Amino acid sequence: MRKTWSSRFKQSVQFRLTCFFILILLPLVAVSTFSNLRSQSILKEGIGERTQNAMFSVMNSIDLTMQGVYELATVLANDHDANRKFENAGDVLTPGAILDFQTLNKQIATVSSVNRIIPQVSLFHYPSGMLLSTTGYQKEENKEELEWVQQAIGANGRITIFFPRESRYNANRVIDPVYNENNLVVMRLMNLQDPQRRKNIVLLPLSKSYFTHLLEGLLPGGNAQAYLLTEKGELAASTAGAAAAAPPWPDDARDLLVRELPGYSDPMLMVRAVSPASGWTLIMLQPEKEILKETRQLQVWTSLIIAVSVLISLWISWVVYSSISKPMRKMISAMKQMRIGQLDTQIVHSREDEFGYVMDTFNHMAREQRHLIEDVYEKQLLLVQTEFRLLQSQINPHFLYNTLDSIYSAALLRQEEELGDMVLHLSKFLRYSLGKGRETYSVAETFRHLDHYIKVQQGRFDFKVSFQMEEEAGEVKLLKLLLQPLVENAILHGLEKKQGERELTISAGTAADRSLILEVKDSGTGIPEERLAYIRQELAAITTAHIRLMAGGADASPELFGLRNVLSRIKLHYGEEAELRVDSVENIGTCVTLRLPPRQERGPAGDAAEERKEGPMP
């Protein structure tokens, strides 16, 4: 059977020494691991703070840019000349209105030429649906249904940002800036002083590439990504591409996190910078392994130090074991030899220290023990054999022969201690068999006596045994030697013929009507179905009348003698209500169950007291 860790720790000094040395190393390992993790944490926090400072610088630049765009939109929206020309134009443009629009085109072209981040400026005349831009002008059909028109009108004079969903070419085969998916469009209504709130709109398209260029300057590595979000959470720009979506921020209370995100194979360092002026948010993602690559060499050295320390601990434990524990194992081995009967065992050594003195003392003790046993052993063995001859007329011959075979085998192996145990158990069982006139014993006493018998049988071959007894059943009186034939059958006909693991279970309990339930169960070879049917038929024929005929010599068949004997005794002693049932499955095992009705049966107090001297229940 494989040894467990606890048994190794108790039985091996070398194993304990190794464990102790490794235990001493645990603080070193813990401190090294903590230092490594702490350095990683400090590194991540430092990089996160530096990155966040750079992100705030970029956010300040973006805030200044957007502030300039917002101011330009306000200036254009309140331009007196442009508002006047738009107010003079009606739903249908006159030649004069068209001439005014051409003049406005030149004016907004001048504005675009002096502002590098605004490629084009557009003005929308709502009554006519005409969209003016530096690339020309065109009429918008179904102006009421246009998304950007609805958004600008819904803002009610406030600045709003429109994100085109797709690109569209105008009449000049140029992508219209209002319909360029690579732009974001800053819009507001014109002539804010007009109480009628006409729906003319100023549109300032901004290229997303401008913001993307700023974000790319922040990226520390090729696998890092940056996302710029408006105050409404709309994606204004991203280094991951136009189709990429910004990851949700998992913890609003913190601006520096390490999380595993969908779509990323490694944990990501997440840094956030929120502009207090505009409310825009800048988020940067960077793989954690790129940040920690600077600490990998430290991790390698830490692991190497730990490995070398463990090897040194194993070497020291082996040296200590060789100098201290090895002589102890020599003495243990010699003691084991003495235990199994090697009385001439001597420890050969050349030590002059304390271990040498102990070994010399053991050698002297072994010689004295051998002389003592040689003088007493033959007398004790002769006495035991004499007692066996006196009792052999009371013993089942088959059981006696098996017992003598066990004693003979033990003697050949010179296991005197085992021989003494077997003779002791045999003598106790014989005393119980004779009974000193008693006919009944308690269930607890019966189990103790069976344990003596079983220990004798275990000297012949190995098998497991377990006793199970309910507390209420322990004091119930039982006929002497009632279970012994059942146990003998289980051992000789079931377990002895079984290969592999073998187990015998003896149990006692009470039923609801206070009947005593006894079971003898083995995991032996079992009984074939035909044989089991025959046994049940034979036992079913046994009644009180039939038992009397058997006593008179009418039936002297030796077959099923043990079962017939047990069933006959319980029928005579407990009445017809007593039952014996045999259940068996071939190659699985057999279970014999006794059901005995309650009886008021008490033995002498003196006998019970005498039996208690034999020891507790097994």
Coordinates of C-alpha atoms in Angstrom, one line a residue:
M1 CA 0.0 0.0 0.0
R2 CA 1.4 3.4 -1.0
K3 CA 2.4 5.5 2.0
T4 CA 0.6 8.8 2.7
W5 CA 2.4 12.0 3.4
S6 CA 1.5 11.9 7.1
S7 CA 2.9 8.4 7.5
R8 CA 6.1 9.3 5.7
F9 CA 6.5 12.3 7.9
K10 CA 6.1 10.2 11.0
Q11 CA 8.2 7.2 9.9
S12 CA 11.1 8.9 8.0
V13 CA 13.7 11.1 9.7
Q14 CA 15.1 12.1 6.3
F15 CA 11.7 13.1 5.0
R16 CA 11.2 15.3 8.1
L17 CA 14.6 16.9 7.8
T18 CA 13.9 17.7 4.1
C19 CA 10.5 19.2 5.1
F20 CA 12.1 21.3 7.8
F21 CA 14.8 22.7 5.5
I22 CA 12.2 23.5 2.9
L23 CA 10.1 25.1 5.6
I24 CA 13.0 27.3 6.5
L25 CA 13.2 28.3 2.8
L26 CA 9.5 29.3 2.7
P27 CA 10.1 32.8 4.1
L28 CA 12.8 33.4 1.5
V29 CA 10.5 32.2 -1.3
A30 CA 7.6 34.3 0.1
V31 CA 9.8 37.4 0.4
S32 CA 11.2 36.9 -3.1
T33 CA 7.8 36.3 -4.6
F34 CA 6.4 39.3 -2.7
S35 CA 9.3 41.5 -3.9
N36 CA 8.8 40.4 -7.4
L37 CA 5.1 41.0 -7.4
R38 CA 5.6 44.4 -5.6
S39 CA 8.1 45.5 -8.1
Q40 CA 5.7 44.6 -10.9
S41 CA 3.0 46.5 -9.2
I42 CA 5.2 49.6 -8.7
L43 CA 6.4 49.3 -12.3
K44 CA 2.8 49.2 -13.6
E45 CA 1.8 52.1 -11.4
G46 CA 4.8 54.2 -12.5
I47 CA 4.2 53.5 -16.2
G48 CA 0.5 54.1 -15.7
E49 CA 1.2 57.5 -14.0
R50 CA 3.6 58.6 -16.7
T51 CA 1.3 57.5 -19.4
Q52 CA -1.6 59.3 -17.8
N53 CA 0.4 62.5 -17.6
A54 CA 1.2 62.3 -21.3
M55 CA -2.5 61.6 -22.0
F56 CA -3.5 64.7 -20.1
S57 CA -1.1 66.7 -22.2
V58 CA -2.7 65.4 -25.3
M59 CA -6.1 66.0 -23.9
N60 CA -5.1 69.6 -23.2
S61 CA -4.0 70.0 -26.8
I62 CA -7.3 68.5 -28.0
D63 CA -9.3 70.7 -25.7
L64 CA -7.5 73.8 -27.0
T65 CA -8.1 72.6 -30.6
M66 CA -11.8 71.9 -30.0
Q67 CA -12.2 75.2 -28.1
G68 CA -10.8 77.0 -31.2
V69 CA -13.2 75.1 -33.4
Y70 CA -16.1 75.9 -31.2
E71 CA -15.2 79.6 -31.2
L72 CA -14.8 79.6 -35.0
A73 CA -18.3 78.0 -35.3
T74 CA -19.7 80.7 -33.0
V75 CA -18.1 83.4 -35.1
L76 CA -19.4 82.0 -38.4
A77 CA -22.9 81.4 -36.9
N78 CA -23.1 85.1 -35.8
D79 CA -21.5 86.5 -39.0
H80 CA -23.8 89.5 -39.9
D81 CA -23.2 89.4 -43.6
A82 CA -23.8 85.6 -43.9
N83 CA -26.9 85.8 -41.8
R84 CA -28.3 88.6 -43.9
K85 CA -27.6 86.9 -47.2
F86 CA -29.3 83.7 -45.9
E87 CA -32.3 85.6 -44.6
N88 CA -32.7 87.3 -48.1
A89 CA -32.7 83.9 -49.8
G90 CA -36.0 82.1 -50.0
D91 CA -37.1 78.6 -50.8
V92 CA -36.4 79.2 -54.5
L93 CA -33.1 80.8 -55.1
T94 CA -33.1 84.0 -57.2
P95 CA -30.0 85.0 -59.3
G96 CA -29.2 87.5 -56.7
A97 CA -29.3 84.8 -54.0
I98 CA -27.1 82.5 -56.1
L99 CA -24.6 85.4 -56.4
D100 CA -24.7 85.9 -52.7
F101 CA -24.0 82.2 -52.1
Q102 CA -21.0 82.3 -54.4
T103 CA -19.6 85.2 -52.4
L104 CA -20.1 83.2 -49.2
N105 CA -18.3 80.3 -50.8
K106 CA -15.2 82.5 -51.3
Q107 CA -15.4 83.7 -47.7
I108 CA -15.6 80.2 -46.2
A109 CA -12.8 79.1 -48.5
T110 CA -10.6 81.8 -46.9
V111 CA -11.5 80.5 -43.5
S112 CA -10.4 76.9 -44.5
S113 CA -7.2 78.1 -45.9
V114 CA -6.0 79.7 -42.7
N115 CA -7.1 76.8 -40.4
R116 CA -5.1 73.5 -41.1
I117 CA -7.3 71.2 -39.0
I118 CA -10.5 72.3 -40.8
P119 CA -10.2 71.1 -44.4
Q120 CA -13.5 72.6 -45.4
V121 CA -16.2 74.8 -44.0
S122 CA -19.9 74.3 -44.9
L123 CA -23.0 76.4 -44.5
F124 CA -26.5 75.0 -44.9
H125 CA -29.4 77.1 -46.0
Y126 CA -32.4 75.3 -44.7
P127 CA -35.3 77.0 -46.7
S128 CA -33.7 76.0 -50.0
G129 CA -31.9 72.9 -48.8
M130 CA -28.6 74.3 -50.3
L131 CA -25.3 73.1 -48.8
L132 CA -22.5 75.5 -49.4
S133 CA -18.8 74.3 -49.0
T134 CA -15.4 75.2 -50.3
T135 CA -15.8 72.5 -52.9
G136 CA -19.0 74.0 -54.3
Y137 CA -22.6 73.8 -53.3
Q138 CA -25.4 71.3 -53.8
K139 CA -29.0 70.9 -53.0
E140 CA -30.1 68.4 -50.3
E141 CA -33.4 66.6 -51.0
N142 CA -35.6 65.6 -48.1
K143 CA -33.7 67.9 -45.8
E144 CA -36.2 67.2 -42.9
E145 CA -35.1 63.5 -42.8
L146 CA -31.4 64.1 -42.8
E147 CA -29.8 62.8 -39.5
W148 CA -27.3 65.7 -39.1
V149 CA -30.1 68.3 -39.8
Q150 CA -32.3 66.8 -37.1
Q151 CA -29.3 66.6 -34.7
A152 CA -28.4 70.3 -35.2
I153 CA -31.9 71.5 -34.8
G154 CA -32.4 69.3 -31.8
A155 CA -29.4 71.0 -30.1
N156 CA -31.4 74.2 -30.1
G157 CA -28.4 76.5 -30.8
R158 CA -25.8 74.5 -28.8
I159 CA -22.7 73.1 -30.4
T160 CA -23.1 69.4 -31.3
I161 CA -20.9 66.9 -33.1
F162 CA -22.1 64.6 -35.9
F163 CA -20.3 61.4 -36.9
P164 CA -21.0 60.5 -40.6
R165 CA -21.8 56.8 -41.0
E166 CA -20.6 56.5 -44.6
S167 CA -18.8 58.5 -47.3
R168 CA -20.7 60.1 -50.2
Y169 CA -19.4 62.0 -53.3
N170 CA -20.9 65.3 -54.4
A171 CA -21.6 66.6 -57.9
N172 CA -17.9 67.5 -58.4
R173 CA -17.0 63.8 -57.7
V174 CA -15.4 64.8 -54.5
I175 CA -16.2 63.3 -51.1
D176 CA -18.5 65.8 -49.4
P177 CA -17.0 66.7 -46.0
V178 CA -20.3 66.4 -44.3
Y179 CA -20.6 62.8 -45.6
N180 CA -17.0 61.6 -45.0
E181 CA -16.8 58.8 -42.4
N182 CA -13.3 59.8 -41.7
N183 CA -14.5 63.2 -40.3
L184 CA -16.4 64.4 -37.4
V185 CA -18.6 67.5 -38.0
V186 CA -19.0 70.3 -35.4
M187 CA -22.4 72.0 -36.0
R188 CA -24.6 74.7 -34.6
L189 CA -27.5 76.8 -35.7
M190 CA -26.7 80.3 -37.3
N191 CA -27.9 83.7 -36.0
L192 CA -28.4 82.8 -32.4
Q193 CA -29.8 86.3 -31.8
D194 CA -32.7 85.6 -34.2
P195 CA -35.8 85.0 -32.0
Q196 CA -37.4 82.9 -34.8
R197 CA -34.5 80.4 -34.6
R198 CA -34.2 79.9 -38.4
K199 CA -32.7 76.5 -39.1
N200 CA -29.6 77.6 -41.0
I201 CA -26.5 75.6 -39.9
V202 CA -22.8 76.1 -39.7
L203 CA -20.8 72.8 -40.3
L204 CA -17.1 72.5 -39.5
P205 CA -15.8 69.0 -40.5
L206 CA -12.7 67.9 -38.6
S207 CA -10.5 65.1 -39.9
K208 CA -10.2 62.1 -37.5
S209 CA -6.6 61.6 -38.7
Y210 CA -5.6 64.7 -36.8
F211 CA -6.7 63.2 -33.5
T212 CA -5.3 59.7 -34.6
H213 CA -1.9 61.3 -35.2
L214 CA -2.0 62.8 -31.7
L215 CA -3.0 59.4 -30.2
E216 CA -0.3 57.5 -32.1
G217 CA 2.3 59.7 -30.5
L218 CA 1.3 58.3 -27.1
L219 CA 1.6 54.6 -28.0
P220 CA 4.6 53.0 -26.2
G221 CA 4.5 49.8 -28.3
G222 CA 3.1 48.2 -31.4
N223 CA 0.4 46.3 -29.5
A224 CA -0.9 49.3 -27.6
Q225 CA -4.2 51.0 -28.6
A226 CA -5.7 54.4 -27.8
Y227 CA -9.4 55.5 -28.0
L228 CA -10.7 59.1 -27.8
L229 CA -14.3 59.5 -26.7
T230 CA -16.6 62.5 -26.5
E231 CA -18.4 63.6 -23.4
K232 CA -21.4 61.4 -24.6
G233 CA -19.2 58.4 -25.0
E234 CA -19.0 58.5 -28.8
L235 CA -15.8 57.3 -30.4
A236 CA -14.1 60.4 -31.9
A237 CA -10.8 58.6 -33.0
S238 CA -8.9 55.4 -32.5
T239 CA -5.6 53.9 -33.4
A240 CA -7.2 50.5 -33.8
G241 CA -9.2 51.5 -36.9
A242 CA -12.5 53.1 -37.7
A243 CA -14.5 49.9 -37.1
A244 CA -13.0 49.3 -33.7
A245 CA -15.1 49.9 -30.6
A246 CA -13.8 51.3 -27.4
P247 CA -13.8 48.8 -24.5
P248 CA -16.2 49.5 -21.6
W249 CA -14.5 50.9 -18.5
P250 CA -15.0 48.4 -15.7
D251 CA -14.5 50.6 -12.7
D252 CA -15.4 54.3 -12.7
A253 CA -13.7 54.9 -9.4
R254 CA -10.2 54.1 -10.8
D255 CA -8.3 55.4 -13.8
L256 CA -5.6 52.7 -13.8
L257 CA -6.6 49.0 -14.1
V258 CA -5.3 45.6 -15.3
R259 CA -8.1 43.5 -16.8
E260 CA -8.6 40.6 -19.2
L261 CA -10.7 41.9 -22.1
P262 CA -12.7 40.1 -24.8
G263 CA -10.7 39.9 -28.0
Y264 CA -7.3 40.1 -26.2
S265 CA -5.2 37.1 -25.4
D266 CA -3.3 38.7 -22.6
P267 CA -4.3 40.9 -19.6
M268 CA -4.3 44.6 -20.6
L269 CA -3.1 47.7 -18.6
M270 CA -5.9 50.2 -19.0
V271 CA -5.2 53.9 -18.4
R272 CA -7.9 56.6 -18.6
A273 CA -7.6 60.4 -18.7
V274 CA -10.8 62.5 -18.5
S275 CA -10.7 66.2 -19.4
P276 CA -12.3 68.3 -16.7
A277 CA -12.9 71.1 -19.2
S278 CA -14.6 69.2 -22.1
G279 CA -15.5 65.9 -20.5
W280 CA -13.8 64.1 -23.3
T281 CA -12.1 60.8 -22.3
L282 CA -8.8 59.3 -23.6
I283 CA -8.3 55.5 -23.0
M284 CA -5.1 53.6 -23.6
L285 CA -4.7 49.8 -23.6
Q286 CA -1.3 48.1 -23.4
P287 CA -0.5 44.4 -22.9
E288 CA 0.7 43.7 -19.4
K289 CA 3.5 41.4 -20.7
E290 CA 5.1 44.3 -22.6
I291 CA 5.2 46.3 -19.4
L292 CA 6.7 43.5 -17.3
K293 CA 9.3 42.4 -19.9
E294 CA 11.8 44.6 -18.0
T295 CA 11.2 42.5 -14.8
R296 CA 11.6 39.1 -16.6
Q297 CA 15.3 38.9 -15.8
L298 CA 14.6 39.6 -12.2
Q299 CA 12.0 36.8 -12.2
V300 CA 14.5 34.4 -13.8
W301 CA 17.2 35.2 -11.1
T302 CA 14.6 34.8 -8.4
S303 CA 13.5 31.4 -9.7
L304 CA 17.1 30.3 -10.0
I305 CA 17.9 31.3 -6.4
I306 CA 14.9 29.4 -5.2
A307 CA 15.8 26.3 -7.2
V308 CA 19.4 26.4 -5.9
S309 CA 18.2 26.9 -2.4
V310 CA 16.0 23.8 -2.6
L311 CA 18.8 21.7 -4.0
I312 CA 21.1 22.9 -1.2
S313 CA 18.4 22.0 1.3
L314 CA 18.1 18.5 -0.1
W315 CA 21.9 18.0 0.0
I316 CA 22.1 19.2 3.6
S317 CA 19.3 16.9 4.6
W318 CA 21.0 14.0 3.0
V319 CA 24.3 14.8 4.8
V320 CA 22.5 15.0 8.1
Y321 CA 20.6 11.9 7.4
S322 CA 23.8 10.0 6.5
S323 CA 25.6 11.0 9.7
I324 CA 22.7 10.7 12.2
S325 CA 19.7 8.8 10.8
K326 CA 21.6 6.1 9.0
P327 CA 22.9 4.4 12.2
M328 CA 19.4 4.7 13.6
R329 CA 18.0 2.8 10.6
K330 CA 20.6 0.1 11.2
M331 CA 19.3 -0.3 14.7
I332 CA 15.7 -0.3 13.5
S333 CA 16.5 -3.0 11.0
A334 CA 18.2 -5.1 13.7
M335 CA 15.2 -4.7 16.0
K336 CA 12.9 -5.9 13.2
Q337 CA 15.1 -9.0 12.7
M338 CA 14.8 -9.7 16.4
R339 CA 11.1 -9.3 16.3
I340 CA 10.6 -11.9 13.6
G341 CA 12.8 -14.4 15.5
Q342 CA 16.4 -13.8 14.3
L343 CA 17.8 -14.1 17.8
D344 CA 21.4 -14.1 16.6
T345 CA 21.1 -10.6 15.1
Q346 CA 24.2 -8.4 15.8
I347 CA 24.9 -4.8 14.5
V348 CA 28.4 -4.5 12.9
H349 CA 29.8 -1.1 13.3
S350 CA 33.0 0.9 14.0
R351 CA 31.5 3.9 15.6
E352 CA 32.9 5.2 19.0
D353 CA 30.3 7.9 19.6
E354 CA 26.9 7.8 21.3
F355 CA 25.5 5.7 18.5
G356 CA 28.3 3.2 19.0
Y357 CA 27.4 2.8 22.6
V358 CA 23.8 2.3 21.9
M359 CA 24.6 -0.4 19.2
D360 CA 26.9 -2.2 21.7
T361 CA 24.2 -2.2 24.3
F362 CA 21.7 -3.6 21.7
N363 CA 24.1 -6.4 20.8
H364 CA 24.5 -7.3 24.5
M365 CA 20.8 -7.3 25.0
A366 CA 20.2 -9.5 22.0
R367 CA 22.7 -12.1 23.3
E368 CA 21.0 -12.1 26.7
Q369 CA 17.6 -12.4 25.1
R370 CA 18.6 -15.3 23.0
H371 CA 19.9 -17.3 26.0
L372 CA 16.7 -16.6 27.9
I373 CA 14.4 -17.7 25.1
E374 CA 16.5 -20.8 24.5
D375 CA 15.9 -21.8 28.2
V376 CA 12.2 -21.0 28.4
Y377 CA 10.9 -21.5 24.9
E378 CA 10.8 -25.3 24.8
K379 CA 9.0 -25.5 28.2
Q380 CA 6.4 -23.0 27.1
L381 CA 5.8 -24.8 23.8
L382 CA 5.5 -28.1 25.5
L383 CA 2.9 -26.6 27.9
V384 CA 0.9 -25.2 25.0
Q385 CA 1.0 -28.6 23.2
T386 CA -0.2 -30.4 26.4
E387 CA -3.1 -28.0 26.7
F388 CA -4.1 -28.7 23.1
R389 CA -4.1 -32.4 23.7
L390 CA -6.4 -32.0 26.7
L391 CA -8.9 -29.9 24.7
Q392 CA -8.7 -31.6 21.4
S393 CA -11.8 -33.7 22.2
Q394 CA -13.8 -30.5 22.5
I395 CA -12.7 -29.0 19.2
N396 CA -14.0 -29.4 15.6
P397 CA -11.2 -31.6 14.1
H398 CA -11.2 -29.6 10.9
F399 CA -10.6 -26.4 12.8
L400 CA -8.0 -28.1 15.0
Y401 CA -6.0 -29.3 11.9
N402 CA -6.1 -25.9 10.3
T403 CA -5.0 -24.3 13.6
L404 CA -2.1 -26.7 13.9
D405 CA -1.1 -26.0 10.3
S406 CA -1.0 -22.3 11.1
I407 CA 1.1 -22.9 14.2
Y408 CA 3.4 -25.1 12.2
S409 CA 3.8 -22.4 9.5
A410 CA 4.5 -19.8 12.1
A411 CA 7.1 -22.0 13.8
L412 CA 8.9 -22.6 10.4
L413 CA 9.2 -18.8 10.0
R414 CA 10.4 -18.6 13.6
Q415 CA 7.8 -15.9 14.4
E416 CA 7.6 -16.6 18.1
E417 CA 5.4 -13.5 18.8
E418 CA 2.9 -14.6 16.2
L419 CA 3.0 -18.1 17.6
G420 CA 2.2 -16.8 21.1
D421 CA -0.6 -14.7 19.8
M422 CA -2.2 -17.6 18.0
V423 CA -1.9 -19.9 21.0
L424 CA -3.4 -17.1 23.2
H425 CA -6.4 -16.6 21.0
L426 CA -6.9 -20.4 20.6
S427 CA -6.8 -20.9 24.4
K428 CA -9.4 -18.1 25.0
F429 CA -11.6 -19.6 22.3
L430 CA -11.4 -23.0 23.9
R431 CA -12.2 -21.6 27.3
Y432 CA -15.3 -20.0 25.8
S433 CA -16.2 -23.3 24.0
L434 CA -16.1 -25.2 27.3
G435 CA -18.1 -22.4 28.9
K436 CA -17.8 -23.6 32.5
G437 CA -21.5 -24.7 32.4
R438 CA -22.8 -21.5 30.8
E439 CA -25.1 -21.9 27.8
T440 CA -25.7 -18.2 26.9
Y441 CA -23.5 -15.2 26.5
S442 CA -24.2 -11.6 25.6
V443 CA -23.7 -10.5 22.0
A444 CA -20.8 -8.3 23.0
E445 CA -19.1 -11.4 24.7
T446 CA -19.9 -13.5 21.7
F447 CA -18.2 -11.0 19.4
R448 CA -15.1 -11.0 21.6
H449 CA -14.9 -14.8 21.5
L450 CA -15.4 -14.8 17.7
D451 CA -12.5 -12.3 17.4
H452 CA -10.3 -14.9 19.1
Y453 CA -11.4 -17.6 16.6
I454 CA -11.0 -15.2 13.6
K455 CA -7.5 -14.1 14.7
V456 CA -6.5 -17.8 14.7
Q457 CA -7.9 -18.2 11.2
Q458 CA -6.1 -15.0 10.0
G459 CA -2.8 -16.8 10.8
R460 CA -3.6 -19.1 7.9
F461 CA -4.4 -16.5 5.3
D462 CA -5.0 -12.8 5.2
F463 CA -8.5 -11.3 5.2
K464 CA -10.3 -8.2 6.7
V465 CA -12.9 -8.5 9.4
S466 CA -15.2 -5.9 10.9
F467 CA -17.7 -6.0 13.8
Q468 CA -20.8 -3.8 13.7
M469 CA -23.0 -3.8 16.8
E470 CA -25.7 -1.5 17.9
E471 CA -25.5 -0.4 21.5
E472 CA -29.0 -1.8 22.3
A473 CA -28.0 -5.2 20.9
G474 CA -24.8 -5.6 23.0
E475 CA -26.4 -6.9 26.1
V476 CA -28.9 -9.3 24.5
K477 CA -28.2 -13.0 25.5
L478 CA -27.2 -15.5 22.8
L479 CA -26.6 -19.2 22.7
K480 CA -23.1 -20.3 23.1
L481 CA -21.2 -21.1 19.8
L482 CA -24.3 -20.0 17.7
L483 CA -22.3 -17.8 15.3
Q484 CA -19.1 -19.8 15.2
P485 CA -20.3 -22.4 12.6
L486 CA -21.5 -19.6 10.3
V487 CA -18.2 -17.7 10.6
E488 CA -16.3 -20.9 10.0
N489 CA -18.4 -21.6 6.8
A490 CA -17.8 -18.0 5.6
I491 CA -14.0 -18.4 6.1
L492 CA -13.5 -22.0 4.8
H493 CA -16.1 -22.1 2.0
G494 CA -16.1 -18.5 0.9
L495 CA -13.0 -16.4 1.7
E496 CA -10.4 -19.2 1.6
K497 CA -11.3 -20.0 -2.0
K498 CA -11.3 -16.3 -3.1
Q499 CA -8.4 -14.6 -4.7
G500 CA -7.6 -10.9 -4.1
E501 CA -9.2 -8.8 -1.4
R502 CA -11.3 -10.7 1.1
E503 CA -13.6 -9.2 3.8
L504 CA -15.8 -10.7 6.6
T505 CA -18.4 -8.6 8.3
I506 CA -20.3 -9.6 11.5
S507 CA -23.1 -7.3 12.6
A508 CA -25.8 -7.2 15.3
G509 CA -28.8 -5.0 15.6
T510 CA -32.4 -4.9 16.7
A511 CA -35.7 -4.6 14.7
A512 CA -38.7 -2.6 15.6
D513 CA -40.3 -5.6 17.4
R514 CA -37.1 -5.9 19.5
S515 CA -36.0 -9.0 17.6
L516 CA -32.3 -9.6 17.4
I517 CA -30.8 -9.4 13.8
L518 CA -27.5 -11.1 13.3
E519 CA -25.6 -11.2 10.0
V520 CA -22.4 -13.0 8.9
K521 CA -21.4 -11.6 5.5
D522 CA -18.4 -12.5 3.4
S523 CA -17.0 -11.3 0.1
G524 CA -16.0 -14.8 -1.0
T525 CA -16.8 -17.0 -3.9
G526 CA -20.5 -17.1 -3.3
I527 CA -22.9 -20.1 -3.9
P528 CA -24.2 -21.1 -7.3
E529 CA -27.9 -20.6 -7.9
E530 CA -28.8 -24.3 -8.0
R531 CA -26.8 -25.1 -4.8
L532 CA -28.4 -22.1 -3.1
A533 CA -31.9 -23.3 -4.0
Y534 CA -31.0 -26.8 -2.6
I535 CA -29.7 -25.3 0.7
R536 CA -32.8 -23.1 1.1
Q537 CA -35.1 -26.2 0.4
E538 CA -33.2 -28.3 3.0
L539 CA -33.4 -25.6 5.7
A540 CA -37.1 -24.9 5.0
A541 CA -37.8 -28.5 5.9
I542 CA -36.4 -28.2 9.4
T543 CA -39.1 -27.8 12.1
T544 CA -39.3 -28.5 15.7
A545 CA -40.8 -31.9 15.0
H546 CA -38.2 -32.7 12.5
I547 CA -35.5 -31.8 15.0
R548 CA -36.8 -34.3 17.5
L549 CA -36.7 -37.0 14.8
M550 CA -33.1 -36.1 14.1
A551 CA -32.3 -36.4 17.8
G552 CA -33.7 -39.8 17.8
G553 CA -31.5 -40.9 14.9
A554 CA -34.0 -40.6 12.1
D555 CA -31.7 -38.3 10.0
A556 CA -28.0 -38.5 10.5
S557 CA -26.9 -36.8 7.2
P558 CA -23.7 -34.9 7.6
E559 CA -24.4 -32.5 4.7
L560 CA -25.1 -28.9 5.7
F561 CA -24.2 -29.9 9.3
G562 CA -23.3 -26.4 10.4
L563 CA -26.4 -24.7 9.1
R564 CA -28.7 -27.5 10.3
N565 CA -27.1 -27.4 13.7
V566 CA -27.6 -23.6 14.0
L567 CA -31.1 -23.6 12.7
S568 CA -32.1 -26.6 15.0
R569 CA -30.7 -24.8 18.1
I570 CA -32.5 -21.5 17.5
K571 CA -35.7 -23.4 16.7
L572 CA -35.5 -25.3 20.0
H573 CA -34.3 -22.3 22.1
Y574 CA -36.3 -19.4 20.5
G575 CA -39.3 -21.2 19.0
E576 CA -40.7 -21.5 15.5
E577 CA -40.5 -17.7 15.0
A578 CA -36.7 -17.9 14.8
E579 CA -35.4 -17.6 11.2
L580 CA -32.2 -18.4 9.3
R581 CA -31.9 -17.0 5.8
V582 CA -29.1 -17.6 3.3
D583 CA -28.5 -15.0 0.5
S584 CA -25.6 -15.4 -2.0
V585 CA -24.4 -14.2 -5.4
E586 CA -21.8 -16.3 -7.1
N587 CA -18.4 -14.6 -7.2
I588 CA -19.8 -11.8 -5.1
G589 CA -20.3 -13.2 -1.6
T590 CA -22.7 -14.8 0.9
C591 CA -24.8 -13.4 3.7
V592 CA -26.4 -15.5 6.4
T593 CA -29.0 -13.7 8.6
L594 CA -30.4 -14.8 11.9
R595 CA -33.6 -13.3 13.2
L596 CA -34.2 -14.2 16.9
P597 CA -37.4 -13.1 18.8
P598 CA -36.8 -11.4 22.2
R599 CA -36.3 -13.6 25.3
Q600 CA -35.8 -12.6 29.0
E601 CA -32.4 -14.3 29.5
R602 CA -29.9 -13.2 32.0
G603 CA -26.6 -15.0 32.9
P604 CA -24.9 -15.1 36.3
A605 CA -23.2 -11.8 37.2
G606 CA -20.0 -13.6 38.1
D607 CA -19.6 -15.1 34.6
A608 CA -20.1 -11.7 33.0
A609 CA -17.5 -10.1 35.3
E610 CA -15.1 -12.9 34.4
E611 CA -15.6 -12.4 30.7
R612 CA -14.9 -8.7 31.0
K613 CA -11.4 -9.5 32.1
E614 CA -10.6 -10.7 28.5
G615 CA -10.6 -7.1 27.2
P616 CA -12.9 -4.7 25.2
M617 CA -14.7 -5.4 22.1
P618 CA -12.5 -5.9 19.0

